[in-house]
Amino acid sequence: MCGIAGIASFDGRPVKPGEIQAMCSVLAHRGPDEEGLFVGSSAGLGMRRLSIIDLETGSQPLTSEDRAIWAVCNGEIYNHRELRRELSRRGHCFATRSDAETIVHLYEDLGADCVERLRGMFAFAVWDERRRELLLARDRLGIKPLYYTQIGDQVLFGSELKAILEHPLVARRLSWEAVGHLFAFQSTPAGQSIVEGIRKLEPGHLLQASAGRGVRTRRYWELRFQPDTTSGAAELTERLRARLEESVQLHLTSDVPVGAFLSGGIDSSAVVATMARLSSAPVKTFSIGFDESDYDELAHARAVARRFGTDHHEMVVRPDALDQLDDLVWHLDEPFGDTSAIPTFMVSRLAAQSVKVVLSGDGGD
């Protein structure tokens, strides 16, 4: 998990480094390892990095050979090796081993359509100095968050709402439409935030902004279900197993240890089983339990951990966990009605004592 933030100005007003630094400072918890800044003629990009791939030379922002294209990315590009080979054959020179550098060179070749070649979980920003154009993109399922707003001829963006609120020109007014949605569905709308005027870039969407053309968003991907009525159960089972193994293998790409959340349910158990088959060392697993037997699943998690010989860690959540609510609310940014956020927060803290990356049975961020 990393944090990105930035400002693109299309009215000739220069972006101040202090503005980008202030936006990044509140994202330090997302990227405690390093901060990187780029401030150009009309834009500034900032990055708080959690080092996972290319620990030594993978600093961001990343740039093209002629320093005309700049990019910051939160997430991972799982097909970066194949893309790197293809781009190198086309004459691109890479300065790092970072998976995110492929975004820069793909953009040079394909412009905004570069996002369609990427496989991974990501929220990224590309600034084109020559064209004075900003590109924002979010992964297909929205695993990585990205907020943005427009103030006059400036576009501000950040991995979290609080980064945008650091800018002095941003008004802090509730969006009553989002409040109504919250009370009805326990969350704010996919494309809106709880603050009026600040939006979320929706999953599978990209945003382009430039002088004279304003801000445009478009969907680049949509999930489509195509039932297979010709294959038998055995064939479908093997295809599912192959897809799961491929996905887990890609998610294990890391230069730091990777663990897993384990509830003992079907999804997390399948992920842990696949990790154990693909890993040479015992998988580190992390579970949360409760004193109330009706809610406690630790017995199931322990059974899976024993079956696959994991290095298992667990914690029992007790009523004093409510003391963590202030921290949880600060990290969530927006009101959220699902109480599962509390044990998820606790198991994340438990895992953070041992690993930087965990796999889980869903795509929550």
Short mmCIF file of C-alpha atoms in Angstrom, two decimals:
data_model
loop_
_atom_site.label_atom_id
_atom_site.label_comp_id
_atom_site.label_asym_id
_atom_site.label_seq_id
_atom_site.Cartn_x
_atom_site.Cartn_y
_atom_site.Cartn_z
CA MET A 1 0.00 0.00 0.00
CA CYS A 2 1.38 3.38 -1.05
CA GLY A 3 -0.08 6.86 -1.27
CA ILE A 4 -0.14 9.24 -4.22
CA ALA A 5 -1.26 12.86 -4.47
CA GLY A 6 -0.91 15.75 -6.86
CA ILE A 7 -2.14 18.90 -8.53
CA ALA A 8 -2.41 19.79 -12.21
CA SER A 9 -2.87 23.49 -13.01
CA PHE A 10 -4.30 24.63 -16.33
CA ASP A 11 -4.59 28.37 -15.62
CA GLY A 12 -0.90 29.24 -15.63
CA ARG A 13 -0.72 29.29 -11.84
CA PRO A 14 2.44 27.47 -10.67
CA VAL A 15 2.12 24.53 -8.31
CA LYS A 16 4.04 25.01 -5.07
CA PRO A 17 6.17 22.15 -3.70
CA GLY A 18 4.78 22.85 -0.23
CA GLU A 19 1.25 22.08 -1.43
CA ILE A 20 2.28 18.63 -2.66
CA GLN A 21 4.30 17.95 0.48
CA ALA A 22 1.33 18.85 2.69
CA MET A 23 -0.92 16.46 0.73
CA CYS A 24 1.66 13.67 1.01
CA SER A 25 2.34 14.23 4.69
CA VAL A 26 -1.09 12.94 5.71
CA LEU A 27 -0.47 9.79 3.63
CA ALA A 28 2.71 8.84 5.48
CA HIS A 29 0.99 5.82 7.07
CA ARG A 30 0.41 4.40 3.56
CA GLY A 31 4.07 4.75 2.62
CA PRO A 32 6.40 4.98 5.61
CA ASP A 33 9.56 4.06 3.69
CA GLU A 34 10.09 7.03 1.38
CA GLU A 35 8.68 10.25 -0.07
CA GLY A 36 9.18 11.45 -3.63
CA LEU A 37 8.11 14.67 -5.36
CA PHE A 38 8.03 16.09 -8.86
CA VAL A 39 7.07 19.71 -9.52
CA GLY A 40 7.00 20.83 -13.14
CA SER A 41 5.77 23.82 -15.10
CA SER A 42 2.08 23.22 -14.39
CA ALA A 43 1.83 20.13 -12.19
CA GLY A 44 3.14 18.43 -9.11
CA LEU A 45 3.10 14.72 -8.22
CA GLY A 46 3.85 13.22 -4.83
CA MET A 47 4.33 9.69 -3.58
CA ARG A 48 4.60 8.01 -0.19
CA ARG A 49 6.18 4.61 -0.76
CA LEU A 50 5.88 1.25 0.92
CA SER A 51 8.80 -0.60 -0.67
CA ILE A 52 7.70 -3.96 -2.08
CA ILE A 53 9.36 -4.36 -5.50
CA ASP A 54 12.80 -2.99 -6.46
CA LEU A 55 13.70 -1.83 -2.96
CA GLU A 56 16.88 -0.01 -4.06
CA THR A 57 16.02 1.82 -7.30
CA GLY A 58 12.22 1.81 -7.39
CA SER A 59 11.70 5.32 -6.04
CA GLN A 60 8.87 7.43 -7.46
CA PRO A 61 7.92 9.60 -9.27
CA LEU A 62 9.13 7.71 -12.33
CA THR A 63 10.01 9.42 -15.61
CA SER A 64 10.68 8.75 -19.28
CA GLU A 65 14.10 8.96 -20.91
CA ASP A 66 13.51 12.58 -21.97
CA ARG A 67 11.86 13.51 -18.64
CA ALA A 68 8.70 14.61 -20.43
CA ILE A 69 6.44 11.96 -18.87
CA TRP A 70 6.11 11.58 -15.09
CA ALA A 71 4.13 9.00 -13.14
CA VAL A 72 3.23 7.89 -9.63
CA CYS A 73 1.46 4.62 -8.87
CA ASN A 74 -0.13 3.00 -5.84
CA GLY A 75 -0.33 -0.75 -6.35
CA GLU A 76 1.33 -3.45 -8.42
CA ILE A 77 1.48 -4.26 -12.14
CA TYR A 78 1.49 -8.06 -12.26
CA ASN A 79 2.38 -8.44 -15.94
CA HIS A 80 5.27 -5.97 -15.78
CA ARG A 81 7.90 -8.52 -16.81
CA GLU A 82 6.16 -9.32 -20.09
CA LEU A 83 5.52 -5.63 -20.73
CA ARG A 84 9.13 -4.76 -19.95
CA ARG A 85 10.44 -7.28 -22.49
CA GLU A 86 8.03 -6.00 -25.14
CA LEU A 87 8.84 -2.35 -24.48
CA SER A 88 12.60 -2.99 -24.44
CA ARG A 89 12.34 -4.63 -27.86
CA ARG A 90 10.64 -1.45 -29.07
CA GLY A 91 13.61 0.63 -27.92
CA HIS A 92 12.53 1.88 -24.49
CA CYS A 93 15.24 2.17 -21.85
CA PHE A 94 14.38 1.33 -18.25
CA ALA A 95 16.11 3.10 -15.39
CA THR A 96 14.73 0.86 -12.60
CA ARG A 97 13.36 -2.63 -11.96
CA SER A 98 10.11 -1.11 -10.71
CA ASP A 99 6.92 -2.68 -12.04
CA ALA A 100 5.36 0.81 -12.21
CA GLU A 101 7.94 2.09 -14.71
CA THR A 102 6.14 0.11 -17.40
CA ILE A 103 3.29 2.64 -17.10
CA VAL A 104 5.58 5.47 -18.22
CA HIS A 105 6.79 3.71 -21.37
CA LEU A 106 3.39 2.26 -22.23
CA TYR A 107 1.96 5.78 -22.03
CA GLU A 108 4.65 7.01 -24.44
CA ASP A 109 3.43 4.45 -26.99
CA LEU A 110 -0.30 4.29 -26.35
CA GLY A 111 -1.36 7.39 -24.44
CA ALA A 112 -4.41 6.86 -22.22
CA ASP A 113 -5.04 3.45 -23.80
CA CYS A 114 -1.99 2.15 -21.90
CA VAL A 115 -4.30 1.23 -19.01
CA GLU A 116 -5.91 -1.51 -21.09
CA ARG A 117 -2.58 -3.39 -21.25
CA LEU A 118 -2.05 -3.38 -17.49
CA ARG A 119 -2.89 -6.31 -15.27
CA GLY A 120 -2.87 -5.57 -11.58
CA MET A 121 -4.29 -3.49 -8.76
CA PHE A 122 -3.46 0.17 -9.21
CA ALA A 123 -4.34 3.79 -8.97
CA PHE A 124 -1.90 5.95 -10.92
CA ALA A 125 -1.32 9.41 -12.29
CA VAL A 126 0.65 10.37 -15.40
CA TRP A 127 1.63 13.95 -16.19
CA ASP A 128 2.61 14.76 -19.78
CA GLU A 129 4.81 17.88 -19.73
CA ARG A 130 4.70 18.40 -23.49
CA ARG A 131 0.94 18.18 -23.85
CA ARG A 132 0.21 19.53 -20.37
CA GLU A 133 -2.24 16.71 -19.82
CA LEU A 134 -3.07 14.69 -16.72
CA LEU A 135 -4.15 11.05 -16.80
CA LEU A 136 -5.62 9.29 -13.75
CA ALA A 137 -6.62 5.61 -13.83
CA ARG A 138 -8.02 3.09 -11.37
CA ASP A 139 -7.87 -0.70 -11.61
CA ARG A 140 -10.74 -2.73 -12.97
CA LEU A 141 -12.27 -3.77 -9.64
CA GLY A 142 -11.35 -0.66 -7.66
CA ILE A 143 -8.98 -2.34 -5.20
CA LYS A 144 -6.91 0.84 -4.95
CA PRO A 145 -8.73 4.07 -4.08
CA LEU A 146 -8.41 7.42 -5.86
CA TYR A 147 -10.18 10.71 -5.04
CA TYR A 148 -10.18 13.87 -7.13
CA THR A 149 -11.72 17.33 -7.31
CA GLN A 150 -11.65 20.35 -9.60
CA ILE A 151 -11.16 23.87 -8.27
CA GLY A 152 -11.35 26.37 -11.11
CA ASP A 153 -8.73 25.23 -13.59
CA GLN A 154 -6.88 23.02 -11.13
CA VAL A 155 -7.37 19.28 -10.63
CA LEU A 156 -6.34 17.78 -7.29
CA PHE A 157 -6.11 14.05 -6.57
CA GLY A 158 -5.07 11.72 -3.79
CA SER A 159 -5.22 8.16 -2.55
CA GLU A 160 -7.26 9.36 0.40
CA LEU A 161 -9.81 12.09 0.94
CA LYS A 162 -7.70 13.70 3.65
CA ALA A 163 -4.90 14.47 1.18
CA ILE A 164 -7.21 16.68 -0.89
CA LEU A 165 -8.58 18.34 2.25
CA GLU A 166 -5.05 19.58 3.00
CA HIS A 167 -5.35 22.11 0.16
CA PRO A 168 -6.52 25.48 1.51
CA LEU A 169 -8.95 26.12 -1.38
CA VAL A 170 -10.97 22.95 -0.78
CA ALA A 171 -14.29 23.67 0.98
CA ARG A 172 -15.29 21.22 3.71
CA ARG A 173 -19.02 20.81 3.12
CA LEU A 174 -21.05 17.63 3.45
CA SER A 175 -22.56 16.12 0.34
CA TRP A 176 -26.12 15.50 1.47
CA GLU A 177 -26.71 13.16 -1.46
CA ALA A 178 -23.83 11.01 -0.21
CA VAL A 179 -25.18 11.21 3.34
CA GLY A 180 -28.56 9.91 2.16
CA HIS A 181 -26.85 7.03 0.35
CA LEU A 182 -24.84 6.27 3.51
CA PHE A 183 -27.96 5.92 5.66
CA ALA A 184 -29.63 3.71 3.04
CA PHE A 185 -26.71 1.46 2.05
CA GLN A 186 -24.07 1.91 4.82
CA SER A 187 -21.56 3.45 2.40
CA THR A 188 -21.13 6.49 0.18
CA PRO A 189 -21.76 6.17 -3.60
CA ALA A 190 -19.06 4.65 -5.82
CA GLY A 191 -18.45 7.94 -7.63
CA GLN A 192 -18.98 10.42 -4.80
CA SER A 193 -17.45 11.16 -1.42
CA ILE A 194 -18.96 12.44 1.79
CA VAL A 195 -17.47 15.89 0.97
CA GLU A 196 -19.28 17.98 -1.61
CA GLY A 197 -17.27 18.45 -4.80
CA ILE A 198 -14.77 15.66 -4.10
CA ARG A 199 -15.37 12.54 -6.18
CA LYS A 200 -13.99 9.02 -6.32
CA LEU A 201 -12.70 7.77 -9.65
CA GLU A 202 -14.82 4.68 -10.17
CA PRO A 203 -13.39 1.19 -10.75
CA GLY A 204 -12.47 0.53 -14.37
CA HIS A 205 -12.45 4.24 -15.19
CA LEU A 206 -9.83 6.77 -16.27
CA LEU A 207 -9.76 10.56 -16.17
CA GLN A 208 -8.06 12.96 -18.56
CA ALA A 209 -7.64 16.67 -17.93
CA SER A 210 -6.03 19.31 -20.14
CA ALA A 211 -6.23 23.01 -20.92
CA GLY A 212 -9.17 23.85 -23.15
CA ARG A 213 -10.77 20.41 -22.89
CA GLY A 214 -11.45 20.31 -19.16
CA VAL A 215 -11.94 17.08 -17.21
CA ARG A 216 -13.25 13.96 -18.96
CA THR A 217 -13.86 10.53 -17.48
CA ARG A 218 -14.63 7.29 -19.29
CA ARG A 219 -15.03 3.62 -18.50
CA TYR A 220 -12.30 1.44 -20.02
CA TRP A 221 -13.47 -1.92 -18.64
CA GLU A 222 -16.71 -3.54 -17.55
CA LEU A 223 -17.34 -6.94 -16.02
CA ARG A 224 -19.41 -9.17 -18.27
CA PHE A 225 -20.76 -12.58 -17.31
CA GLN A 226 -20.78 -15.14 -20.11
CA PRO A 227 -22.21 -18.44 -18.84
CA ASP A 228 -20.47 -21.58 -20.09
CA THR A 229 -23.18 -24.12 -20.79
CA THR A 230 -21.00 -26.61 -22.69
CA SER A 231 -18.25 -27.55 -20.21
CA GLY A 232 -18.72 -30.20 -17.54
CA ALA A 233 -18.16 -29.82 -13.80
CA ALA A 234 -14.74 -31.47 -13.85
CA GLU A 235 -13.44 -29.18 -16.61
CA LEU A 236 -14.82 -26.06 -14.90
CA THR A 237 -13.25 -27.14 -11.61
CA GLU A 238 -9.81 -27.46 -13.20
CA ARG A 239 -10.16 -24.12 -14.96
CA LEU A 240 -11.10 -22.47 -11.68
CA ARG A 241 -8.14 -24.11 -9.94
CA ALA A 242 -5.80 -22.92 -12.69
CA ARG A 243 -7.13 -19.36 -12.53
CA LEU A 244 -6.77 -19.28 -8.74
CA GLU A 245 -3.21 -20.59 -8.91
CA GLU A 246 -2.26 -18.08 -11.59
CA SER A 247 -3.73 -15.22 -9.57
CA VAL A 248 -1.99 -16.23 -6.34
CA GLN A 249 1.32 -16.72 -8.17
CA LEU A 250 1.09 -13.20 -9.58
CA HIS A 251 0.23 -11.75 -6.18
CA LEU A 252 3.28 -13.41 -4.64
CA THR A 253 5.55 -11.20 -6.76
CA SER A 254 7.39 -9.23 -4.09
CA ASP A 255 10.86 -8.45 -2.77
CA VAL A 256 9.54 -8.59 0.83
CA PRO A 257 7.75 -11.37 2.78
CA VAL A 258 4.09 -12.00 1.93
CA GLY A 259 1.49 -13.35 4.37
CA ALA A 260 -2.23 -14.09 4.30
CA PHE A 261 -5.37 -13.36 6.27
CA LEU A 262 -6.99 -16.64 7.30
CA SER A 263 -10.56 -16.91 8.59
CA GLY A 264 -10.97 -20.61 7.91
CA GLY A 265 -13.65 -19.92 5.31
CA ILE A 266 -13.58 -21.15 1.73
CA ASP A 267 -12.00 -18.09 0.12
CA SER A 268 -9.09 -17.44 2.49
CA SER A 269 -8.45 -21.18 2.93
CA ALA A 270 -8.21 -21.66 -0.83
CA VAL A 271 -5.76 -18.76 -1.07
CA VAL A 272 -3.61 -20.13 1.78
CA ALA A 273 -3.66 -23.65 0.31
CA THR A 274 -2.47 -22.31 -3.02
CA MET A 275 0.22 -20.16 -1.39
CA ALA A 276 1.50 -23.17 0.57
CA ARG A 277 1.78 -25.19 -2.65
CA LEU A 278 3.70 -22.40 -4.41
CA SER A 279 5.94 -21.26 -1.53
CA SER A 280 9.21 -22.84 -0.43
CA ALA A 281 8.86 -21.53 3.15
CA PRO A 282 5.90 -21.76 5.57
CA VAL A 283 3.22 -19.17 4.81
CA LYS A 284 2.63 -16.61 7.56
CA THR A 285 -1.10 -16.53 8.38
CA PHE A 286 -3.07 -14.13 10.57
CA SER A 287 -6.46 -14.64 12.18
CA ILE A 288 -8.85 -12.77 14.45
CA GLY A 289 -11.15 -14.42 16.99
CA PHE A 290 -13.79 -13.42 19.52
CA ASP A 291 -14.69 -14.53 23.05
CA GLU A 292 -18.29 -15.11 21.90
CA SER A 293 -18.42 -18.63 20.45
CA ASP A 294 -21.18 -17.71 17.97
CA TYR A 295 -18.77 -15.36 16.18
CA ASP A 296 -15.44 -17.06 16.78
CA GLU A 297 -13.86 -18.88 13.80
CA LEU A 298 -10.39 -19.51 15.21
CA ALA A 299 -10.91 -23.29 15.35
CA HIS A 300 -11.49 -23.36 11.59
CA ALA A 301 -8.46 -21.13 10.94
CA ARG A 302 -6.25 -23.30 13.17
CA ALA A 303 -7.35 -26.43 11.31
CA VAL A 304 -6.35 -24.90 7.98
CA ALA A 305 -3.07 -23.60 9.45
CA ARG A 306 -2.20 -27.11 10.73
CA ARG A 307 -3.17 -28.74 7.43
CA PHE A 308 -0.80 -26.51 5.44
CA GLY A 309 1.92 -26.03 8.07
CA THR A 310 1.68 -22.24 8.22
CA ASP A 311 3.45 -19.91 10.63
CA HIS A 312 0.20 -18.95 12.33
CA HIS A 313 -0.55 -15.80 14.36
CA GLU A 314 -3.84 -14.88 15.98
CA MET A 315 -5.51 -12.30 18.18
CA VAL A 316 -8.77 -12.25 20.13
CA VAL A 317 -10.78 -9.03 19.72
CA ARG A 318 -12.32 -7.89 22.98
CA PRO A 319 -14.53 -4.89 23.87
CA ASP A 320 -11.48 -2.69 24.47
CA ALA A 321 -10.94 -2.82 20.69
CA LEU A 322 -13.43 0.06 20.56
CA ASP A 323 -10.58 2.22 21.89
CA GLN A 324 -9.18 1.98 18.36
CA LEU A 325 -12.24 3.64 16.78
CA ASP A 326 -10.64 7.09 16.54
CA ASP A 327 -7.71 5.65 14.59
CA LEU A 328 -10.05 3.57 12.43
CA VAL A 329 -12.26 6.53 11.56
CA TRP A 330 -9.20 8.60 10.62
CA HIS A 331 -7.94 5.87 8.28
CA LEU A 332 -11.33 5.21 6.66
CA ASP A 333 -11.82 8.91 5.72
CA GLU A 334 -15.54 8.40 5.11
CA PRO A 335 -18.33 6.96 7.31
CA PHE A 336 -18.75 3.25 6.78
CA GLY A 337 -21.56 1.14 8.24
CA ASP A 338 -20.00 -2.35 8.18
CA THR A 339 -18.71 -3.32 11.63
CA SER A 340 -16.34 -5.85 10.03
CA ALA A 341 -14.01 -2.88 9.56
CA ILE A 342 -13.00 -3.23 13.23
CA PRO A 343 -11.65 -6.83 13.12
CA THR A 344 -10.14 -6.14 9.69
CA PHE A 345 -8.26 -3.17 11.19
CA MET A 346 -7.08 -5.32 14.10
CA VAL A 347 -5.87 -8.24 11.95
CA SER A 348 -4.05 -5.75 9.69
CA ARG A 349 -2.20 -4.37 12.70
CA LEU A 350 -1.34 -7.90 13.78
CA ALA A 351 0.01 -8.77 10.33
CA ALA A 352 1.99 -5.53 10.07
CA GLN A 353 4.23 -6.73 12.90
CA SER A 354 5.56 -9.51 10.62
CA VAL A 355 4.96 -8.70 6.93
CA LYS A 356 4.36 -5.80 4.56
CA VAL A 357 2.02 -7.62 2.18
CA VAL A 358 -0.91 -9.96 2.78
CA LEU A 359 -3.25 -11.81 0.47
CA SER A 360 -6.90 -12.02 1.43
CA GLY A 361 -10.13 -13.44 0.08
CA ASP A 362 -11.48 -10.11 -1.14
CA GLY A 363 -10.32 -6.88 -2.73
CA GLY A 364 -10.83 -4.46 0.14
CA ASP A 365 -8.34 -1.61 0.62
#
